[in-house]
Short mmCIF file of C-alpha atoms in Angstrom, two decimals:
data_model
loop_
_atom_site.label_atom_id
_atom_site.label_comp_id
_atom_site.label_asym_id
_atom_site.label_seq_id
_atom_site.Cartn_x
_atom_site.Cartn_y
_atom_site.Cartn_z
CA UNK A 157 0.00 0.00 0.00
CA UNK A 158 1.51 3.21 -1.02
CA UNK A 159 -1.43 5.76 0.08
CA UNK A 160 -1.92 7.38 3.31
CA UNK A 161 -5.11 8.66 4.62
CA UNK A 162 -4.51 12.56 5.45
CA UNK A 163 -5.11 14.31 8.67
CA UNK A 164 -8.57 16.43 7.47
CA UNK A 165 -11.75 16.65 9.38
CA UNK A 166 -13.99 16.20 6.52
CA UNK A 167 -17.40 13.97 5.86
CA UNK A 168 -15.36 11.84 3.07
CA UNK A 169 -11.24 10.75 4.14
CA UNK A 170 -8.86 11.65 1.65
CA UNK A 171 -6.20 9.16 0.33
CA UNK A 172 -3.45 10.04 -1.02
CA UNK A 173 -0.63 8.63 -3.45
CA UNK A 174 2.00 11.93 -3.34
CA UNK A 175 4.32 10.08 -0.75
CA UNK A 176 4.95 13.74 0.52
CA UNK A 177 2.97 16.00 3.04
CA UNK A 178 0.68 18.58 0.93
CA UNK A 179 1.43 22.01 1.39
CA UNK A 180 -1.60 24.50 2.89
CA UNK A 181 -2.96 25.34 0.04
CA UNK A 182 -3.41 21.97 -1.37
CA UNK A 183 -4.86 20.55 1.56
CA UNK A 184 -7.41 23.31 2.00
CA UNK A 185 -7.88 22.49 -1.77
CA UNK A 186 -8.24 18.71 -0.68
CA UNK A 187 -10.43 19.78 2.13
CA UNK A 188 -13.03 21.69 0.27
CA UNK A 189 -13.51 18.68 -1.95
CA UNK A 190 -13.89 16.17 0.26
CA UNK A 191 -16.47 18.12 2.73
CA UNK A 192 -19.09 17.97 -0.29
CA UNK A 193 -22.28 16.68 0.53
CA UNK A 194 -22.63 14.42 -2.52
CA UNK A 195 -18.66 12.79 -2.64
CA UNK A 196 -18.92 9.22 -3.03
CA UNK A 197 -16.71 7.28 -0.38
CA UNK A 198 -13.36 9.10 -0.64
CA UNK A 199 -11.09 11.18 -3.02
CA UNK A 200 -8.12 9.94 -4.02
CA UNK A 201 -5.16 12.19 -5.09
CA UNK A 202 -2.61 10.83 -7.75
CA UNK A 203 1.26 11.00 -6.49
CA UNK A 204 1.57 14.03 -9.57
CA UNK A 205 -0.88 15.67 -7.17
CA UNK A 206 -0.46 19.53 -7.23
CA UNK A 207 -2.61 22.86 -7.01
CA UNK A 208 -5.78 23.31 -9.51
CA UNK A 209 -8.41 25.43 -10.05
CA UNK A 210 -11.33 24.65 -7.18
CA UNK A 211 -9.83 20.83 -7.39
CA UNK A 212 -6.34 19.86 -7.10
CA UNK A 213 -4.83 18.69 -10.41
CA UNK A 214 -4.37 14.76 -9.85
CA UNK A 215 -7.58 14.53 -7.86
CA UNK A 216 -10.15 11.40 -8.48
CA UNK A 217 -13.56 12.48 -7.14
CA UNK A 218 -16.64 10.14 -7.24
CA UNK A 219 -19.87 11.62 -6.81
CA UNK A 220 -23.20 10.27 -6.57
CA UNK A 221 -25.95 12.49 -8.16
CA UNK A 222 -23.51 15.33 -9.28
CA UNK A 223 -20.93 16.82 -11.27
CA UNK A 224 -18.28 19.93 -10.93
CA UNK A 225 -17.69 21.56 -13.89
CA UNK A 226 -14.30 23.29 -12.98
CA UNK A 227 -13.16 19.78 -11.10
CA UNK A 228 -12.80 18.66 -14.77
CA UNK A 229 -11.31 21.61 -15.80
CA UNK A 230 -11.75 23.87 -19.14
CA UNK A 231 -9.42 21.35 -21.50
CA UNK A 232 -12.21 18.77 -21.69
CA UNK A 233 -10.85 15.47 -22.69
CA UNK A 234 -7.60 16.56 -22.56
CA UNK A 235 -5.57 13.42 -22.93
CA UNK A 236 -2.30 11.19 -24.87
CA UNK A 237 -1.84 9.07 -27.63
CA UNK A 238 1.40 6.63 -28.62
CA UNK A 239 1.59 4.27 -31.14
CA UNK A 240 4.77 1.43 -30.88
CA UNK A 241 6.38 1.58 -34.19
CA UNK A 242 7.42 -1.22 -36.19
CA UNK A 243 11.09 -0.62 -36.24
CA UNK A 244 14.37 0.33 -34.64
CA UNK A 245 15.73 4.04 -33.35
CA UNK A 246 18.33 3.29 -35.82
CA UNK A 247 16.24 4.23 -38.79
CA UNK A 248 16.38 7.85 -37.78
CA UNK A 249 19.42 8.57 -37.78
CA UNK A 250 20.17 11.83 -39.64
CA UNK A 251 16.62 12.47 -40.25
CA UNK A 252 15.33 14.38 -36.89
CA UNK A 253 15.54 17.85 -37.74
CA UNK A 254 13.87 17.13 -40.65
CA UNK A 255 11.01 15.19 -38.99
CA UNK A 256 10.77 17.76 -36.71
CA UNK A 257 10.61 21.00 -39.34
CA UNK A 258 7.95 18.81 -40.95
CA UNK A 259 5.65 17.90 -37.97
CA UNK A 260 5.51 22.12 -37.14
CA UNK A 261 4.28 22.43 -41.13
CA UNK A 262 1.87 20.08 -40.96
CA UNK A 263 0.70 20.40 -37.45
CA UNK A 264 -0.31 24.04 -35.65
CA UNK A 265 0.56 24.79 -32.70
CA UNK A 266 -0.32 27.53 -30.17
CA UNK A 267 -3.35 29.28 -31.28
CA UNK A 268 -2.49 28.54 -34.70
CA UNK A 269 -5.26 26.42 -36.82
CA UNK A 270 -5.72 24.57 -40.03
CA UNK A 271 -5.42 26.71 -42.98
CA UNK A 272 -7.88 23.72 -45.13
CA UNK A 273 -10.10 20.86 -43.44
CA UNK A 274 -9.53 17.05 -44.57
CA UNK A 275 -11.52 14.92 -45.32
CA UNK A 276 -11.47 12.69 -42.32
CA UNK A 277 -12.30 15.82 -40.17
CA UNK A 278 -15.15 16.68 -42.41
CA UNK A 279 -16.13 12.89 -42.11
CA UNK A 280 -16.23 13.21 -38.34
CA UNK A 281 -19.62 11.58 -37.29
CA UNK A 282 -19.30 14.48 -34.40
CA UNK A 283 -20.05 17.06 -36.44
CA UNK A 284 -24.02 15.33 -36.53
CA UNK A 285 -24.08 16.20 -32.91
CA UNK A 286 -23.18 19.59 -33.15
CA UNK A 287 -25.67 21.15 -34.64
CA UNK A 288 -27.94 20.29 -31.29
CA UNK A 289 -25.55 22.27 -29.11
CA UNK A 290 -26.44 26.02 -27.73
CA UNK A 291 -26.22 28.82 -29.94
CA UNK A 292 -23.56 30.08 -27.84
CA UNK A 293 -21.56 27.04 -29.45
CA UNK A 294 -22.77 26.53 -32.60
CA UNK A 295 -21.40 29.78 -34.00
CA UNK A 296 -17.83 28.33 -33.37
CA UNK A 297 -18.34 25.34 -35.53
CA UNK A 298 -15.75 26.65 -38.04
CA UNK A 299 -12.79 27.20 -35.41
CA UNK A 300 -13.54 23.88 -34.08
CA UNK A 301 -13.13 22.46 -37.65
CA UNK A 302 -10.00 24.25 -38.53
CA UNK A 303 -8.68 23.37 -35.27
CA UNK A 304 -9.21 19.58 -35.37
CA UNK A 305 -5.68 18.29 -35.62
CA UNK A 306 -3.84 21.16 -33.69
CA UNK A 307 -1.82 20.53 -30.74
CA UNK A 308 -2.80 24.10 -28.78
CA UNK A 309 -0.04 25.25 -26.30
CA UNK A 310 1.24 25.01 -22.27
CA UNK A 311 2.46 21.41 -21.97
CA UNK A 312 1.02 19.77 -25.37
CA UNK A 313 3.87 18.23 -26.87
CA UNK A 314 4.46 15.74 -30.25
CA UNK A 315 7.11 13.40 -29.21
CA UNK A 316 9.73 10.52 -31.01
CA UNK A 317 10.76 8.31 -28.60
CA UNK A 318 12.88 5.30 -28.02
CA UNK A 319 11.85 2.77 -25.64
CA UNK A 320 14.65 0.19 -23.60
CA UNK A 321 14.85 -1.99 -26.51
CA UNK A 322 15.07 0.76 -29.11
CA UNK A 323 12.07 0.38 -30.23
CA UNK A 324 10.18 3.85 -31.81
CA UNK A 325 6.97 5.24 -30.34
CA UNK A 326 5.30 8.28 -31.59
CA UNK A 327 3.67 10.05 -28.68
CA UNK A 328 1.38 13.35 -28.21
CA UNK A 329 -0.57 15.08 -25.55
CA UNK A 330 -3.48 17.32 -26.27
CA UNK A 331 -7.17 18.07 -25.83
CA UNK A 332 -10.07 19.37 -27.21
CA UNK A 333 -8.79 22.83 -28.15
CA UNK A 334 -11.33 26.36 -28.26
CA UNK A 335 -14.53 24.41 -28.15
CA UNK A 336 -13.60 22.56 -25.23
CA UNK A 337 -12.55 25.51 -23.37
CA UNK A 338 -15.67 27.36 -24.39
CA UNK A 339 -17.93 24.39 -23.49
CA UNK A 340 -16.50 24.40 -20.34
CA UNK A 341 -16.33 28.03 -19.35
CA UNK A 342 -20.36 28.40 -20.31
CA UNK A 343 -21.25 25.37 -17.66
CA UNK A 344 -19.33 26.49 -15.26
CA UNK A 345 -20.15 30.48 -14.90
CA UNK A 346 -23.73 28.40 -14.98
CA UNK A 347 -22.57 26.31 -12.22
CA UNK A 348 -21.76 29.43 -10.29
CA UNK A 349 -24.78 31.57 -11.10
CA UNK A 350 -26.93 28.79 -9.98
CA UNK A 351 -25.27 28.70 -6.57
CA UNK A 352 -25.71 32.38 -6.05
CA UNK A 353 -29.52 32.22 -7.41
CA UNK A 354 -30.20 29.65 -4.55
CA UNK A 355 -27.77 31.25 -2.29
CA UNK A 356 -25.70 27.52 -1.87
CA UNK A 357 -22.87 28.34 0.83
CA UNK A 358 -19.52 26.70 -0.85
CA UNK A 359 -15.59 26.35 0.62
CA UNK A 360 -14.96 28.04 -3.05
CA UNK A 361 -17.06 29.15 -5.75
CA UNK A 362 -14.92 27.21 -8.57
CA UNK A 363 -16.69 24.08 -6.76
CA UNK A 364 -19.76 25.38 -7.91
CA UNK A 365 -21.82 22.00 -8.97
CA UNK A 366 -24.93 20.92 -11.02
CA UNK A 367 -27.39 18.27 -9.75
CA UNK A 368 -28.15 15.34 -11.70
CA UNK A 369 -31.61 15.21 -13.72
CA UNK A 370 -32.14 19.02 -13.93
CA UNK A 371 -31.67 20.21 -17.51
CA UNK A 372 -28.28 22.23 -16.48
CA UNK A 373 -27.01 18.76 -15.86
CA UNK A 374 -28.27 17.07 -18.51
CA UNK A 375 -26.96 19.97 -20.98
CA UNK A 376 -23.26 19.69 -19.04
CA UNK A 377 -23.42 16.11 -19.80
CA UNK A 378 -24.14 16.00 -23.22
CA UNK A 379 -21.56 19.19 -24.11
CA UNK A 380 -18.82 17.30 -21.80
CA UNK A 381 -19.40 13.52 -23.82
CA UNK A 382 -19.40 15.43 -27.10
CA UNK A 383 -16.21 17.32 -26.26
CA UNK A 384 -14.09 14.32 -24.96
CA UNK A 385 -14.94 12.57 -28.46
CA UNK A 386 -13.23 15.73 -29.99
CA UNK A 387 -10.36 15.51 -27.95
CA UNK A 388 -9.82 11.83 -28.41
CA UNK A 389 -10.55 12.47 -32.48
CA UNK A 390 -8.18 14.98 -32.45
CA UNK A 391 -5.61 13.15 -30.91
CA UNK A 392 -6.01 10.69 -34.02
CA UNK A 393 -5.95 13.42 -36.71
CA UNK A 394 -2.24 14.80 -35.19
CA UNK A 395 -1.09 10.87 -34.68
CA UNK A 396 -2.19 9.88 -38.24
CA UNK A 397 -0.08 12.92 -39.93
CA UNK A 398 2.88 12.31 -37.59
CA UNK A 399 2.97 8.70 -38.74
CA UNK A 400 2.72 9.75 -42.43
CA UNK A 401 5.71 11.61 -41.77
CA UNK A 402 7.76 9.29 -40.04
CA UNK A 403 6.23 6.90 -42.97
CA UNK A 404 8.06 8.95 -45.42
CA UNK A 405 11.45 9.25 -43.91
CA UNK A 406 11.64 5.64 -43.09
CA UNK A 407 9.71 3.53 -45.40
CA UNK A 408 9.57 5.66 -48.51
CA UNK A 409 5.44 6.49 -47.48
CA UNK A 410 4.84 2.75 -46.76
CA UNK A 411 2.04 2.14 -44.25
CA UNK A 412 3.20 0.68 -41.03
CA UNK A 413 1.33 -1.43 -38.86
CA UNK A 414 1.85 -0.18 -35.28
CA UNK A 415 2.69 -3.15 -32.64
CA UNK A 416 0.20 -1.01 -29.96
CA UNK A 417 -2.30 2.17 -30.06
CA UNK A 418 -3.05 3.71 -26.66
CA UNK A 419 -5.26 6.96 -26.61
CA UNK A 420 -6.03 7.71 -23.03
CA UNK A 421 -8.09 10.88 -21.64
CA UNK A 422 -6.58 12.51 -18.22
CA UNK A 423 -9.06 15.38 -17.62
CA UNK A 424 -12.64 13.85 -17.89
CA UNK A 425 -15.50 12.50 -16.31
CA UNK A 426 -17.59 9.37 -16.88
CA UNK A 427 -20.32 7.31 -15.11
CA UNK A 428 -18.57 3.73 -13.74
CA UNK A 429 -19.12 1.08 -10.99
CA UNK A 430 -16.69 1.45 -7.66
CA UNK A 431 -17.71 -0.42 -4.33
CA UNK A 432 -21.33 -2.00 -6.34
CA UNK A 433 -21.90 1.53 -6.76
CA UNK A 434 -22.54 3.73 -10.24
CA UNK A 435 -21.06 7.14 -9.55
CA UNK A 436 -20.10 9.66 -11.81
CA UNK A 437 -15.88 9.52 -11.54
CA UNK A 438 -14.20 12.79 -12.38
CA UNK A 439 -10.96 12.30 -13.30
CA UNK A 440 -8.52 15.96 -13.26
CA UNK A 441 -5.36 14.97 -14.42
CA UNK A 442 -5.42 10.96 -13.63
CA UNK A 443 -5.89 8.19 -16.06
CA UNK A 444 -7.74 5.36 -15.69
CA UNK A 445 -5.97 2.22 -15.02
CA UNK A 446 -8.44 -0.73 -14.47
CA UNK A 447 -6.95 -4.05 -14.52
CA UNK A 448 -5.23 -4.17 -17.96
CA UNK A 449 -6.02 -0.98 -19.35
CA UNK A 450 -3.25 0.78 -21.57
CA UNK A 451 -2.12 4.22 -20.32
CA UNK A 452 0.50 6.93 -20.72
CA UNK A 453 2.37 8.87 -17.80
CA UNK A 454 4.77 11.61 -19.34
CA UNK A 455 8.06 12.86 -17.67
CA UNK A 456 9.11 16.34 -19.52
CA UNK A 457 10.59 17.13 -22.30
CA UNK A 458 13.76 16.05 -21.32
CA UNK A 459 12.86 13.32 -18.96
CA UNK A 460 11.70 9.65 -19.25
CA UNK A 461 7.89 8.65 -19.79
CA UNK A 462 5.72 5.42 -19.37
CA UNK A 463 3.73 3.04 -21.01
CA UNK A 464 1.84 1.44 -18.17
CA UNK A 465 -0.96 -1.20 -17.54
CA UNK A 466 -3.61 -0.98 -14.75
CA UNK A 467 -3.90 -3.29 -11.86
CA UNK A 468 -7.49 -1.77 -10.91
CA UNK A 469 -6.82 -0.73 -7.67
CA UNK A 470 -10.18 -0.35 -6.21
CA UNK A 471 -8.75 2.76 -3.66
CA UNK A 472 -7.86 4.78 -6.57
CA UNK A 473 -10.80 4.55 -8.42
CA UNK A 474 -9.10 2.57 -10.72
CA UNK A 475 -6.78 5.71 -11.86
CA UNK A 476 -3.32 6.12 -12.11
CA UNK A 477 -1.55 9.54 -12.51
CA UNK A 478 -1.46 11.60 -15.50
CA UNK A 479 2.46 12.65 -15.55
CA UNK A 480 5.13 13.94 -13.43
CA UNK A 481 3.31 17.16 -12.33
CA UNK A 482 4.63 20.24 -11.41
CA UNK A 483 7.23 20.87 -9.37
CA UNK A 484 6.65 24.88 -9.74
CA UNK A 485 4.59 27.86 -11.04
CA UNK A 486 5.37 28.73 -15.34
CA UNK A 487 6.41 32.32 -13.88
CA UNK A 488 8.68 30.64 -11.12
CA UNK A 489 10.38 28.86 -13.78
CA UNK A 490 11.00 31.31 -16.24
CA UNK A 491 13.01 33.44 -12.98
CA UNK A 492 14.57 30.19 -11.81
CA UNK A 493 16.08 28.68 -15.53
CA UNK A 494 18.33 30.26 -17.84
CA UNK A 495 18.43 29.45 -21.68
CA UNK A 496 21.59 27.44 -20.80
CA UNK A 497 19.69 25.26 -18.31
CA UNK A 498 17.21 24.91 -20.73
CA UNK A 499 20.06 23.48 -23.23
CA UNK A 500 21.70 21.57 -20.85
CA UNK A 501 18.18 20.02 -19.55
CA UNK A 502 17.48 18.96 -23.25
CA UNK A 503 20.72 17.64 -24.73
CA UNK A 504 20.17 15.09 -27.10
CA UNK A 505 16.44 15.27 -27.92
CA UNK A 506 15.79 17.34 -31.32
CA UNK A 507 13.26 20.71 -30.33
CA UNK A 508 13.25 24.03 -29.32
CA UNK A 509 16.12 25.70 -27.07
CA UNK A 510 14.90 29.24 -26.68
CA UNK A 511 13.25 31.12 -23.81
CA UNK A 512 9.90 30.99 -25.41
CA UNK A 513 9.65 27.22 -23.91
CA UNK A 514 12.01 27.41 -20.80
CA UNK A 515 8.56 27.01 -18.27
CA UNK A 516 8.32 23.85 -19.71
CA UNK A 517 11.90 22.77 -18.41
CA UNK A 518 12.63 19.82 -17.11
CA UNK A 519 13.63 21.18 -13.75
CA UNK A 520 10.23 22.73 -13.42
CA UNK A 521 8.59 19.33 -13.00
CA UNK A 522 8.46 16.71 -10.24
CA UNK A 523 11.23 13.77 -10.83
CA UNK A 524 8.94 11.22 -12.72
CA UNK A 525 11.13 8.40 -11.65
CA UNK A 526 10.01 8.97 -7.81
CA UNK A 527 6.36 9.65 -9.37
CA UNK A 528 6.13 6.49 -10.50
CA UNK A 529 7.96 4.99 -7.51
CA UNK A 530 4.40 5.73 -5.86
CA UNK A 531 2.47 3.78 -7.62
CA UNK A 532 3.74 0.66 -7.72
CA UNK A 533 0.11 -0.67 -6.53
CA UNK A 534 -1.55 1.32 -9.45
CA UNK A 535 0.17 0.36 -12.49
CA UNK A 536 3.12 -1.76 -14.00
CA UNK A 537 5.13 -0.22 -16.59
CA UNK A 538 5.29 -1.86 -19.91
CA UNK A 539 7.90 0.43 -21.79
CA UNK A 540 9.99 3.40 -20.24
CA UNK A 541 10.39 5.99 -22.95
CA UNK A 542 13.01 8.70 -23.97
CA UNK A 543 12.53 11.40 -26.72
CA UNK A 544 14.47 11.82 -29.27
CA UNK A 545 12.29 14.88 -30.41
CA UNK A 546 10.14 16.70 -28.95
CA UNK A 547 7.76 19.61 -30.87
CA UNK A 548 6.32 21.79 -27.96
CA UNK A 549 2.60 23.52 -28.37
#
C-alpha cells in the first residue's frame, strides 16, 4: 500500500498517493472537496498531485448524483496518444531535424489552426451532434473544424521516442482545443450563477456544482461527452499525420502497422461502478488504469515517460496519474532557468532551445522516476520511454 489517509476533518477521508505532506494550500484544496455533501466514499489524489483550479490537479472524485464543472477543468478530454512503431531508433538517424521541421508544417501549434479541413475531419460523425448544441456554441463550428488536428499550447507536446529496446513510439498530448474551453467556461459560470440564485454556501465558488436530472445537468453532460470525443478524435488526426511523416522518412510512405495504439483521456468525467456503486468519476489529471487498461504517464521534455498497464486498484478509483506534475509555477520557472539550463536540460532530444519554452523545463517538473515509484500498486510499466524529439505547443 503506497497511500496514506490525510489528517482532514472532513465527511469523506482523503487518500493520497503523493508520498509527501501537501502544502496549505493543497490541503485546503483537498479539504473543500472532500467536505461535499454528494462525494462518493473518498477522493483519491494521484502521487503528480499539485494545485488546480477549485480541485487539485491529480484529484479522483466520485460523486453520486452530481458533477463539478471546474473539477474537470476547461481542456475537456484533454488526454495522450502513442503508437509502438514497427522498427528500430536506428532508422532515424540523420533524419530528426527534418522530422521535426515537418511535424511544425503540418501540425499548428499555439493558437495557430488549419489553414484547409480534410476529409477525415469533415467525415467526423461528431459534427451530426453539433448542430444540437447552444447557440452560444454553434457559431464556433468553423474554429472547431479548422482546429481539429492542432496541438494548442502550455504542456502539449508531439514526441519521437525510443523505448529500452530501441524500439520507436510516436507520442502526443493534447485536448479538445477552443470548443472545449468554451464548453466548459459556459457550464461552469452556470454552475456558479446557480449557486448564487439559490444562495448555496460553498468552501470556493470554482466548486460550484450541477445536480443530476435538472436540464443544467443534462446539458453539461451531453456538451462534456461530445467534447471528450473531440479531444480523443483529435488526438487521431495529429497521430495519423505524424505517422505519415515518419512513414516517409523511413519507409519511402509505406504504411506501417503499429505493434500497440493507446489513446487515453486525463481530464474527464464518466459514469462507472466502484464499491457495487454507479457514480459519476471525475478524473482531473489521472488516467484510468483498471486491470489491464493501456495508459501513458509523461516525464518532460527532457525526462523519461511510461507506457503502463492498470492493476485496478479499487482505492484509486481505478486511476493512475497523468504525468510527473509540477514541481513549480510557469512564472517561477522562467526566474529560476536560464536558456543554458534549458540546453543543458534537453541535450540530445531534437526541439526548441529558446526562452519561449524554458517554463516547460525539465527542472520545473516533479522527478517522474520517484512519481512512479508511488504507484507501484496502481500500475506496472510496460515500456519506459526517452525522446528523441520533442515539438512543444
Amino acid at each position: 500500500m503506497s497511500y496514506e489517509t490525510l489528517n482532514l476533518k472532513t465527511p469523506s477521508p482523503v487518500l493520497s498517493w503523493a508520498g509527501h505532506q501537501l502544502g496549505d494550500l493543497e490541503s485546503k484544496m483537498a479539504q473543500n472537496v472532500a467536505s461535499l455533501p454528494f462525494v462518493f466514499k473518498h477522493v483519491a489524489l494521484m502521487p503528480d498531485v499539485h494545485l488546480g483550479k477549485g480541485a487539485l490537479v491529480g484529484s479522483v472524485i466520485a460523486t453520486e448524483e452530481a458533477l463539478i464543472p471546474a473539477a474537470v477543468g476547461v481542456d475537456i478530454g484533454c488526454g495522450m496518444m502513442a503508437l509502438q512503431m514497427p522498427f528500430t531508433g536506428d532508422r532515424l538517424d540523420g533524419k530528426l531535424k527534418t522530422i521535426r521541421q515537418q511535424i511544425e508544417a503540418a501540425i499548428p501549434v499555439g493558437f495557430n489552426e488549419n489553414k484547409n479541413v480534410e476529409t477525415s475531419v469533415t467525415n467526423w460523425m461528431g459534427w451530426r451532434q453539433f448542430k444540437d448544441l447552444h447557440r452560444g456554441v454553434a457559431r464556433l463550428e468553423g474554429k472547431a473544424l479548422k482546429q481539429m488536428g492542432s496541438l494548442g499550447g502550455g504542456n502539449h507536446f508531439i514526441e519521437i521516442c525510443l523505448d529500452e529496446d530501441n524500439n520507436v513510439w510516436l507520442m502526443l498530448h493534447s485536448g479538445s482545443r477552443h470548443i472545449g474551453n468554451m464548453l466548459a467556461q459556459y457550464h461552469i459560470d452556470t454552475a456558479k450563477e446557480l449557486a448564487k440564485l439559490a444562495q448555496i454556501e460553498l468552501p470556493d465558488r470554482d466548486l460550484a456544482y450541477f445536480v443530476a436530472k435538472t436540464p443544467e445537468f443534462d446539458a453539461y453532460w451531453r456538451d462534456l461527452q461530445w467534447a471528450q470525443d473531440y479531444a480523443r478524435f483529435n488526438r487521431k488526426v495529429m497521430m495519423d499525420r505524424l505517422k505519415r511523416i515518419v512513414e516517409q522518412q523511413v519507409a519511402g510512405g509505406k504504411p506501417l502497422q503499429p505493434k500497440l495504439v493507446v489513446n487515453c483521456h486525463h481530464n474527464y468525467a464518466e459514469k462507472e461502478v466502484h464499491f457495487d456503486r454507479e457514480v459519476y468519476v471525475t478524473r482531473k489529471g489521472a488516467v484510468r488504469a483498471r486491470e489491464n487498461d493501456y495508459g501513458i504517464i509523461p516525464g518532460s521534455m527532457g525526462a523519461k515517460s511510461y507506457i503502463v498497464k492498470g492493476k485496478g486498484n479499487a482505492e484509486s478509483y481505478c486511476s493512475c496519474s497523468h504525468g510527473a506534475g509540477r514541481l513549480m509555477s510557469r512564472s517561477k520557472a522562467k526566474k529560476s532557468f536560464t536558456l543554458d539550463d534549458l540546453v543543458a536540460q534537453t541535450d540530445g532530444v531534437e526541439c526548441r532551445k529558446d526562452k519561449g519554452v524554458i517554463d516547460e523545463i525539465p527542472g520545473a517538473y516533479k522527478p517522474i522516476d520517484r512519481v512512479m515509484a508511488q504507484q507501484s500498486d496502481l500500475v506496472e510499466v510496460v515500456a519506459t520511454l526517452k525522446q528523441v524529439l520533442c515539438v512543444k505547443g
